[in-house]
Amino acid sequence: MKRIAATLLVALALAAGIAVVTVQVLAARSYADVPLPEVRSSTDPVVIERGAYLVNAVAHCPACHLPQGEAKSYGPLSRPQLVGGHRWDLPYGTVYSANITPSMRFGIGAWTDGEVARVIRTGVRRDGSLSPFMVLGVGDIADDDLSAIVSYLRAQAPVDRAAPQSEYNFAGRAALAFFLRPKQGLPALADAPRSEASVERGRYLVHGPANCAGCHSPSASLGAQAPLLSGGIPAFDEDEPGMETVAPNLTPDPATGVIYHWSEDDFVGRFRGGRVVPGSPMPWEAFFAMTDTDLAAIWRYLRTVEPIRHEVGPTHRAVGANP
Ligand code: HEC
Ligand code: HEC
């Protein structure tokens, strides 16, 4: 009896050991063979200016690439230096955003255009490691927009300051090993003409660079087949302990769609109104700088999606208040 128990214990310990080693090895796997997008940066001021709009407004890179506090208080029309250092304390570890100024030592100064474009499109870094935040937090961006973004980043002043390294615990490494994969840009998201507030343009923005769908869909961010845009999952309020926020249902459902009773002017006007909930992750500061045309395009697209009945409850509430 004793011997059987001992054998079982040894077997269990061995299995656990194998599991730990498997997680370590898989989490450290390199994706360096993921191809670099064929994207070239440009010094054309028109392209750089379009990149400025994409980075600072639509794709809201400053929401993550500025230190705590600054990310939600920078002037909506300012173009801050993207020095990184935003810190997230998560069950998976402590994550810091990177310095993405063209500093040779501390930023992306030494990266090629293709390497910068690849981490934005797929989440794969220069060294082949995977960045979970870049996989989950950035939408699919068309080639010419991607090159405008890289062109803008290149045209910035370098800031020679190191952002702290992210540290993933066992749960984080397990997620990296088994769940997260490089993002694969959806070929269906071709860019529509920028000058028109068309439904196609709105679809591209919502599922692409503005990534509204990422936050406003239940676990869409984990790649599950979730009903798109029917509301997000609750997240801890970064600024107010004990509180949580949840992204509302954006589908045109008469009963539960938050914007069902709004007009196009109400919708655009809401974005000009800016932040109401201080700790909300919604990047109001960035979206404030979006053009009327792009906001109208988003509105027109949202009116065409399938209405889904899904009540998320109050969007800012005490943790657990809405089980
Ligand atoms: C949801 C938050 C988030 C958003 C939005 C975001 N990033 Fe990041 N990004 C990160 C984090 C965090 C890292 C650091 C890597 C890690 O540990 O995941 C990173 C890494 C990077 C890197 C690689 C640098 C390095 O040294 O690893 C580049 C380049 C980059 N981001 C560019 C961008 C651009 C351009 C945008 C806007 C289009 C953007 N990011 C939007 C969170 C974000
Ligand atoms: C990083 C996550 C995130 C992203 C990206 C995001 N949202 Fe939100 N959104 C939220 C959260 C959380 C709330 C609820 C708290 C608040 O109102 O700020 C919200 C609220 C809203 C509201 C309701 C505001 C009100 O006054 O009731 C609208 C409308 C909205 N988002 C539309 C959008 C659109 C359109 C996009 C893309 C252009 C978008 N969101 C992108 C997280 C996000």
Coordinates of N, CA, C and O in Angstrom, one line a residue, residues 1 5 33 46 96 119 140 152 161 167 169 178 181 186 199 219 229 232-233 247 250 270 300 316:
M1 N 0.8 -1.2 0.0 CA 0.0 0.0 0.0 C 0.9 1.3 0.0 O 0.7 2.1 -0.8
A5 N 1.4 4.2 -2.9 CA 1.3 5.6 -2.6 C 2.6 6.4 -3.0 O 2.5 7.4 -3.6
D33 N 10.3 33.3 -37.1 CA 10.0 33.0 -38.5 C 8.8 33.6 -39.1 O 8.5 33.4 -40.3
V46 N 3.1 64.3 -45.8 CA 1.7 64.0 -45.8 C 1.5 62.6 -45.2 O 0.6 62.4 -44.4
Y96 N 4.7 46.0 -18.5 CA 5.0 47.4 -18.8 C 5.0 47.6 -20.3 O 5.6 46.8 -21.0
V119 N 5.5 43.7 -35.3 CA 4.9 43.7 -33.9 C 3.6 44.3 -33.8 O 2.7 43.9 -33.1
D140 N -6.5 45.0 -36.8 CA -5.9 44.7 -38.0 C -5.8 46.0 -38.9 O -6.8 46.6 -39.2
Y152 N 5.6 57.7 -39.0 CA 5.4 58.7 -37.9 C 6.3 58.4 -36.7 O 7.0 59.3 -36.2
R161 N 15.5 56.7 -22.5 CA 15.1 56.3 -21.1 C 14.5 54.9 -21.2 O 13.7 54.6 -22.1
E167 N 7.3 41.2 -16.6 CA 7.6 39.9 -16.0 C 6.3 39.1 -15.9 O 5.4 39.5 -15.2
N169 N 4.4 35.7 -14.7 CA 4.5 34.6 -13.7 C 4.1 33.2 -14.4 O 3.9 33.2 -15.6
F178 N 0.2 28.2 -24.2 CA -1.0 27.4 -24.8 C -2.1 28.3 -25.5 O -2.8 27.7 -26.2
R181 N -1.3 33.2 -29.7 CA -0.5 33.0 -30.9 C -0.4 34.3 -31.6 O -1.1 35.2 -31.4
L186 N -6.6 40.0 -40.8 CA -7.7 39.5 -41.6 C -7.6 40.1 -43.0 O -7.8 41.3 -43.1
V199 N -20.1 53.0 -44.8 CA -20.3 51.8 -43.9 C -19.0 51.0 -43.9 O -18.5 50.5 -42.9
S219 N -15.1 38.6 -24.7 CA -13.9 37.8 -24.9 C -13.5 37.7 -26.4 O -12.8 36.7 -26.7
L229 N -19.5 43.0 -30.7 CA -20.0 44.3 -30.4 C -21.2 44.3 -29.4 O -21.8 45.3 -29.2
G232 N -18.7 44.2 -23.6 CA -17.4 43.6 -23.2 C -17.6 42.8 -21.9 O -18.7 42.6 -21.4
I233 N -16.4 42.4 -21.3 CA -16.4 41.8 -20.0 C -15.9 42.8 -19.0 O -15.0 43.6 -19.3
A247 N -17.6 47.6 -21.0 CA -17.9 48.3 -22.3 C -19.3 47.9 -22.7 O -19.7 46.8 -22.8
L250 N -22.9 47.8 -28.3 CA -22.9 48.9 -29.4 C -23.8 48.4 -30.5 O -23.9 49.1 -31.5
R270 N -20.9 62.9 -28.5 CA -20.5 62.2 -27.3 C -18.9 62.1 -27.3 O -18.3 62.2 -26.3
R300 N -22.4 54.9 -38.8 CA -23.2 54.3 -39.9 C -23.0 52.8 -40.0 O -23.9 52.0 -40.2
H316 N -20.2 51.5 -15.0 CA -19.2 51.7 -13.9 C -19.9 51.4 -12.6 O -20.9 52.0 -12.3

